[in-house]
Amino acid sequence: MPMHGGRGERSGRGERGERGPRRGPGRGSGRRAPRGDVRAAVLMLLAEEPMHGYQLMQAIADRSGGRWTPSPGAIYPTLNQLEDEGLVTVTAEAGRKLVTLTDAGREYVEGRRETSIDPFAPYAGTGPGADLRGLLDELASATRQVARTGSDEQRTAAAKVLAEARRSLYLLLADAPVVPEPPKTPEA
């Protein structure tokens, strides 16, 4: 029997019997990379130059065009593991911890250069104009603002704009020509 959760989410038992909110596709905090990808990315970046943890997070975000931004909860445990394995050293520098590959770490990276998969490869070839997630976030923000403060006429017009945008996106997938309608001017 379903239970009602807060904020419009359905709660109850999921497919595998676990309790908690059920989420559909596309819900959640974004792309989560497997820990091996974080490890490979960190090692690849440290092979180029020593970095601080925050610099590593920024460099991964930059290399992926902002599509993958690991959290401190992914970076710092990975750094601790690499340090335990003797692949990196962590030294205090101006109150921050600088992470550097050890000789063993360099050998490890070099020995796997030919056989390892580039963790940034899935993000290659996507240009700066391909950041659909950022644009969708901006659209959602504007839609919420119209819903909260717009007049009835503005909300009706916004609904038409959103329906046309959805239609145009599906036409793109169907390889149909997408010709946006020109804005209608009020008749005098």
PDB file of C-alpha atoms in Angstrom:
ATOM      1  CA  MET A   1       0.000   0.000   0.000  1.00  0.00           C
ATOM      2  CA  PRO A   2       1.620   3.304  -1.074  1.00  0.00           C
ATOM      3  CA  MET A   3       2.419   5.916   1.492  1.00  0.00           C
ATOM      4  CA  HIS A   4       2.354   9.596   0.701  1.00  0.00           C
ATOM      5  CA  GLY A   5       5.652  11.445   0.933  1.00  0.00           C
ATOM      6  CA  GLY A   6       6.320  15.143   1.054  1.00  0.00           C
ATOM      7  CA  ARG A   7       6.676  17.559  -1.838  1.00  0.00           C
ATOM      8  CA  GLY A   8       4.737  15.481  -4.334  1.00  0.00           C
ATOM      9  CA  GLU A   9       6.997  12.430  -4.201  1.00  0.00           C
ATOM     10  CA  ARG A  10       5.509   8.982  -3.909  1.00  0.00           C
ATOM     11  CA  SER A  11       6.946   6.874  -1.145  1.00  0.00           C
ATOM     12  CA  GLY A  12       6.596   3.249  -0.284  1.00  0.00           C
ATOM     13  CA  ARG A  13       8.317   0.103  -1.372  1.00  0.00           C
ATOM     14  CA  GLY A  14      10.382   0.220  -4.533  1.00  0.00           C
ATOM     15  CA  GLU A  15      10.909  -2.528  -7.070  1.00  0.00           C
ATOM     16  CA  ARG A  16      13.326  -4.391  -4.823  1.00  0.00           C
ATOM     17  CA  GLY A  17      11.331  -3.900  -1.640  1.00  0.00           C
ATOM     18  CA  GLU A  18      13.390  -1.006  -0.270  1.00  0.00           C
ATOM     19  CA  ARG A  19      11.603   1.857   1.436  1.00  0.00           C
ATOM     20  CA  GLY A  20      11.956   5.456   0.428  1.00  0.00           C
ATOM     21  CA  PRO A  21      11.000   7.850  -2.331  1.00  0.00           C
ATOM     22  CA  ARG A  22      10.526   6.430  -5.811  1.00  0.00           C
ATOM     23  CA  ARG A  23      12.200   8.473  -8.459  1.00  0.00           C
ATOM     24  CA  GLY A  24      11.707   8.296 -12.172  1.00  0.00           C
ATOM     25  CA  PRO A  25      14.324   8.625 -14.890  1.00  0.00           C
ATOM     26  CA  GLY A  26      16.232  11.876 -14.799  1.00  0.00           C
ATOM     27  CA  ARG A  27      15.639  12.545 -11.126  1.00  0.00           C
ATOM     28  CA  GLY A  28      18.442  12.888  -8.660  1.00  0.00           C
ATOM     29  CA  SER A  29      21.640  14.862  -8.423  1.00  0.00           C
ATOM     30  CA  GLY A  30      22.988  14.241 -11.907  1.00  0.00           C
ATOM     31  CA  ARG A  31      25.515  11.908 -13.416  1.00  0.00           C
ATOM     32  CA  ARG A  32      27.366   9.807 -10.919  1.00  0.00           C
ATOM     33  CA  ALA A  33      30.605   8.374 -12.142  1.00  0.00           C
ATOM     34  CA  PRO A  34      31.766   5.005 -10.903  1.00  0.00           C
ATOM     35  CA  ARG A  35      34.535   5.342  -8.319  1.00  0.00           C
ATOM     36  CA  GLY A  36      36.993   3.803 -10.794  1.00  0.00           C
ATOM     37  CA  ASP A  37      36.360   6.743 -13.110  1.00  0.00           C
ATOM     38  CA  VAL A  38      37.145   9.189 -10.302  1.00  0.00           C
ATOM     39  CA  ARG A  39      40.330   7.297  -9.532  1.00  0.00           C
ATOM     40  CA  ALA A  40      41.399   7.243 -13.201  1.00  0.00           C
ATOM     41  CA  ALA A  41      40.597  10.943 -13.605  1.00  0.00           C
ATOM     42  CA  VAL A  42      42.541  11.912 -10.472  1.00  0.00           C
ATOM     43  CA  LEU A  43      45.574   9.874 -11.514  1.00  0.00           C
ATOM     44  CA  MET A  44      45.495  11.303 -15.044  1.00  0.00           C
ATOM     45  CA  LEU A  45      45.338  14.881 -13.761  1.00  0.00           C
ATOM     46  CA  LEU A  46      48.036  14.367 -11.130  1.00  0.00           C
ATOM     47  CA  ALA A  47      50.323  12.948 -13.832  1.00  0.00           C
ATOM     48  CA  GLU A  48      50.179  16.400 -15.404  1.00  0.00           C
ATOM     49  CA  GLU A  49      50.781  18.428 -12.229  1.00  0.00           C
ATOM     50  CA  PRO A  50      50.297  18.341  -8.439  1.00  0.00           C
ATOM     51  CA  MET A  51      46.920  19.717  -7.336  1.00  0.00           C
ATOM     52  CA  HIS A  52      44.777  20.404  -4.299  1.00  0.00           C
ATOM     53  CA  GLY A  53      41.508  18.468  -3.877  1.00  0.00           C
ATOM     54  CA  TYR A  54      39.409  21.448  -4.937  1.00  0.00           C
ATOM     55  CA  GLN A  55      41.610  21.949  -8.014  1.00  0.00           C
ATOM     56  CA  LEU A  56      41.005  18.312  -8.950  1.00  0.00           C
ATOM     57  CA  MET A  57      37.229  18.790  -8.714  1.00  0.00           C
ATOM     58  CA  GLN A  58      37.467  21.914 -10.884  1.00  0.00           C
ATOM     59  CA  ALA A  59      39.783  20.260 -13.424  1.00  0.00           C
ATOM     60  CA  ILE A  60      37.397  17.301 -13.803  1.00  0.00           C
ATOM     61  CA  ALA A  61      34.483  19.687 -14.284  1.00  0.00           C
ATOM     62  CA  ASP A  62      36.485  21.666 -16.859  1.00  0.00           C
ATOM     63  CA  ARG A  63      37.581  18.568 -18.793  1.00  0.00           C
ATOM     64  CA  SER A  64      34.006  17.296 -18.927  1.00  0.00           C
ATOM     65  CA  GLY A  65      32.538  20.620 -19.993  1.00  0.00           C
ATOM     66  CA  GLY A  66      30.754  20.909 -16.652  1.00  0.00           C
ATOM     67  CA  ARG A  67      28.869  17.651 -17.169  1.00  0.00           C
ATOM     68  CA  TRP A  68      30.738  15.773 -14.421  1.00  0.00           C
ATOM     69  CA  THR A  69      31.578  17.501 -11.162  1.00  0.00           C
ATOM     70  CA  PRO A  70      32.646  15.051  -8.483  1.00  0.00           C
ATOM     71  CA  SER A  71      31.804  15.928  -4.914  1.00  0.00           C
ATOM     72  CA  PRO A  72      34.293  16.145  -2.060  1.00  0.00           C
ATOM     73  CA  GLY A  73      32.744  12.844  -0.926  1.00  0.00           C
ATOM     74  CA  ALA A  74      34.097  11.235  -4.097  1.00  0.00           C
ATOM     75  CA  ILE A  75      37.458  13.017  -4.353  1.00  0.00           C
ATOM     76  CA  TYR A  76      38.822  12.897  -0.814  1.00  0.00           C
ATOM     77  CA  PRO A  77      38.222   9.187  -0.114  1.00  0.00           C
ATOM     78  CA  THR A  78      39.860   8.446  -3.480  1.00  0.00           C
ATOM     79  CA  LEU A  79      42.873  10.553  -2.496  1.00  0.00           C
ATOM     80  CA  ASN A  80      43.075   8.750   0.861  1.00  0.00           C
ATOM     81  CA  GLN A  81      42.990   5.383  -0.887  1.00  0.00           C
ATOM     82  CA  LEU A  82      45.693   6.433  -3.366  1.00  0.00           C
ATOM     83  CA  GLU A  83      47.833   7.665  -0.474  1.00  0.00           C
ATOM     84  CA  ASP A  84      47.345   4.358   1.381  1.00  0.00           C
ATOM     85  CA  GLU A  85      48.467   2.536  -1.771  1.00  0.00           C
ATOM     86  CA  GLY A  86      51.606   4.701  -1.962  1.00  0.00           C
ATOM     87  CA  LEU A  87      50.636   6.219  -5.318  1.00  0.00           C
ATOM     88  CA  VAL A  88      50.363   9.818  -4.054  1.00  0.00           C
ATOM     89  CA  THR A  89      51.753  11.938  -1.246  1.00  0.00           C
ATOM     90  CA  VAL A  90      49.801  14.664   0.482  1.00  0.00           C
ATOM     91  CA  THR A  91      51.754  17.614   1.866  1.00  0.00           C
ATOM     92  CA  ALA A  92      50.589  20.760   3.614  1.00  0.00           C
ATOM     93  CA  GLU A  93      51.262  23.893   1.593  1.00  0.00           C
ATOM     94  CA  ALA A  94      50.010  27.285   2.803  1.00  0.00           C
ATOM     95  CA  GLY A  95      47.309  25.611   4.896  1.00  0.00           C
ATOM     96  CA  ARG A  96      46.109  23.450   1.989  1.00  0.00           C
ATOM     97  CA  LYS A  97      46.949  19.869   1.137  1.00  0.00           C
ATOM     98  CA  LEU A  98      48.847  19.422  -2.112  1.00  0.00           C
ATOM     99  CA  VAL A  99      48.572  16.002  -3.754  1.00  0.00           C
ATOM    100  CA  THR A 100      51.527  14.758  -5.819  1.00  0.00           C
ATOM    101  CA  LEU A 101      52.149  11.468  -7.589  1.00  0.00           C
ATOM    102  CA  THR A 102      54.949   9.399  -6.085  1.00  0.00           C
ATOM    103  CA  ASP A 103      57.466   7.566  -8.269  1.00  0.00           C
ATOM    104  CA  ALA A 104      55.344   4.449  -7.794  1.00  0.00           C
ATOM    105  CA  GLY A 105      52.290   6.469  -8.839  1.00  0.00           C
ATOM    106  CA  ARG A 106      54.020   7.644 -12.029  1.00  0.00           C
ATOM    107  CA  GLU A 107      55.010   4.067 -12.853  1.00  0.00           C
ATOM    108  CA  TYR A 108      51.421   2.951 -12.203  1.00  0.00           C
ATOM    109  CA  VAL A 109      49.993   5.610 -14.539  1.00  0.00           C
ATOM    110  CA  GLU A 110      52.586   4.969 -17.261  1.00  0.00           C
ATOM    111  CA  GLY A 111      52.081   1.214 -17.063  1.00  0.00           C
ATOM    112  CA  ARG A 112      48.368   1.609 -17.700  1.00  0.00           C
ATOM    113  CA  ARG A 113      48.455   4.450 -20.227  1.00  0.00           C
ATOM    114  CA  GLU A 114      47.961   2.154 -23.235  1.00  0.00           C
ATOM    115  CA  THR A 115      45.323  -0.122 -21.693  1.00  0.00           C
ATOM    116  CA  SER A 116      43.293   2.239 -19.532  1.00  0.00           C
ATOM    117  CA  ILE A 117      40.217   4.057 -20.756  1.00  0.00           C
ATOM    118  CA  ASP A 118      40.261   7.844 -20.730  1.00  0.00           C
ATOM    119  CA  PRO A 119      37.693   8.864 -18.090  1.00  0.00           C
ATOM    120  CA  PHE A 120      36.999  12.066 -20.031  1.00  0.00           C
ATOM    121  CA  ALA A 121      36.317  10.320 -23.364  1.00  0.00           C
ATOM    122  CA  PRO A 122      32.519  10.256 -22.882  1.00  0.00           C
ATOM    123  CA  TYR A 123      32.611  14.059 -22.737  1.00  0.00           C
ATOM    124  CA  ALA A 124      34.824  14.605 -25.792  1.00  0.00           C
ATOM    125  CA  GLY A 125      33.168  15.972 -28.881  1.00  0.00           C
ATOM    126  CA  THR A 126      30.460  17.751 -26.981  1.00  0.00           C
ATOM    127  CA  GLY A 127      30.899  21.411 -27.616  1.00  0.00           C
ATOM    128  CA  PRO A 128      30.039  24.260 -25.332  1.00  0.00           C
ATOM    129  CA  GLY A 129      26.648  24.639 -27.033  1.00  0.00           C
ATOM    130  CA  ALA A 130      25.675  21.136 -25.950  1.00  0.00           C
ATOM    131  CA  ASP A 131      25.081  22.032 -22.289  1.00  0.00           C
ATOM    132  CA  LEU A 132      21.391  21.199 -22.413  1.00  0.00           C
ATOM    133  CA  ARG A 133      21.198  20.561 -18.672  1.00  0.00           C
ATOM    134  CA  GLY A 134      22.206  24.124 -17.846  1.00  0.00           C
ATOM    135  CA  LEU A 135      19.719  25.527 -20.337  1.00  0.00           C
ATOM    136  CA  LEU A 136      16.991  23.268 -18.968  1.00  0.00           C
ATOM    137  CA  ASP A 137      17.732  24.468 -15.425  1.00  0.00           C
ATOM    138  CA  GLU A 138      17.413  28.074 -16.590  1.00  0.00           C
ATOM    139  CA  LEU A 139      14.148  27.282 -18.387  1.00  0.00           C
ATOM    140  CA  ALA A 140      12.764  25.593 -15.283  1.00  0.00           C
ATOM    141  CA  SER A 141      13.701  28.612 -13.177  1.00  0.00           C
ATOM    142  CA  ALA A 142      11.971  31.004 -15.570  1.00  0.00           C
ATOM    143  CA  THR A 143       8.915  28.724 -15.697  1.00  0.00           C
ATOM    144  CA  ARG A 144       8.676  28.669 -11.889  1.00  0.00           C
ATOM    145  CA  GLN A 145       8.911  32.459 -11.804  1.00  0.00           C
ATOM    146  CA  VAL A 146       6.080  32.842 -14.327  1.00  0.00           C
ATOM    147  CA  ALA A 147       3.991  30.298 -12.405  1.00  0.00           C
ATOM    148  CA  ARG A 148       4.504  32.189  -9.124  1.00  0.00           C
ATOM    149  CA  THR A 149       4.208  35.802 -10.198  1.00  0.00           C
ATOM    150  CA  GLY A 150       2.728  35.857 -13.702  1.00  0.00           C
ATOM    151  CA  SER A 151      -0.800  36.841 -14.610  1.00  0.00           C
ATOM    152  CA  ASP A 152      -3.279  34.315 -15.988  1.00  0.00           C
ATOM    153  CA  GLU A 153      -2.487  35.538 -19.505  1.00  0.00           C
ATOM    154  CA  GLN A 154       1.261  35.160 -18.927  1.00  0.00           C
ATOM    155  CA  ARG A 155       0.836  31.626 -17.561  1.00  0.00           C
ATOM    156  CA  THR A 156      -1.324  30.694 -20.582  1.00  0.00           C
ATOM    157  CA  ALA A 157       1.292  32.125 -22.962  1.00  0.00           C
ATOM    158  CA  ALA A 158       4.079  30.290 -21.079  1.00  0.00           C
ATOM    159  CA  ALA A 159       2.183  26.998 -21.421  1.00  0.00           C
ATOM    160  CA  LYS A 160       2.003  27.542 -25.193  1.00  0.00           C
ATOM    161  CA  VAL A 161       5.741  28.343 -25.370  1.00  0.00           C
ATOM    162  CA  LEU A 162       6.613  25.188 -23.416  1.00  0.00           C
ATOM    163  CA  ALA A 163       4.313  23.005 -25.531  1.00  0.00           C
ATOM    164  CA  GLU A 164       5.885  24.398 -28.713  1.00  0.00           C
ATOM    165  CA  ALA A 165       9.390  23.813 -27.344  1.00  0.00           C
ATOM    166  CA  ARG A 166       8.527  20.192 -26.555  1.00  0.00           C
ATOM    167  CA  ARG A 167       7.052  19.729 -30.033  1.00  0.00           C
ATOM    168  CA  SER A 168      10.144  21.269 -31.663  1.00  0.00           C
ATOM    169  CA  LEU A 169      12.481  18.967 -29.708  1.00  0.00           C
ATOM    170  CA  TYR A 170      10.605  15.879 -30.839  1.00  0.00           C
ATOM    171  CA  LEU A 171      10.705  17.156 -34.416  1.00  0.00           C
ATOM    172  CA  LEU A 172      14.494  17.415 -34.082  1.00  0.00           C
ATOM    173  CA  LEU A 173      14.634  13.748 -33.175  1.00  0.00           C
ATOM    174  CA  ALA A 174      12.429  12.908 -36.144  1.00  0.00           C
ATOM    175  CA  ASP A 175      14.814  14.810 -38.453  1.00  0.00           C
ATOM    176  CA  ALA A 176      11.933  17.038 -39.467  1.00  0.00           C
ATOM    177  CA  PRO A 177      12.570  20.683 -40.258  1.00  0.00           C
ATOM    178  CA  VAL A 178      11.985  22.847 -37.243  1.00  0.00           C
ATOM    179  CA  VAL A 179      10.805  26.292 -38.157  1.00  0.00           C
ATOM    180  CA  PRO A 180       9.828  28.340 -35.142  1.00  0.00           C
ATOM    181  CA  GLU A 181       6.720  30.414 -35.597  1.00  0.00           C
ATOM    182  CA  PRO A 182       7.377  34.151 -35.691  1.00  0.00           C
ATOM    183  CA  PRO A 183       6.062  36.026 -32.680  1.00  0.00           C
ATOM    184  CA  LYS A 184       2.558  37.329 -33.230  1.00  0.00           C
ATOM    185  CA  THR A 185       2.164  41.042 -33.041  1.00  0.00           C
ATOM    186  CA  PRO A 186      -0.981  42.487 -31.539  1.00  0.00           C
ATOM    187  CA  GLU A 187      -3.386  43.754 -34.133  1.00  0.00           C
ATOM    188  CA  ALA A 188      -4.248  47.404 -33.972  1.00  0.00           C
TER     189      ALA A 188
END
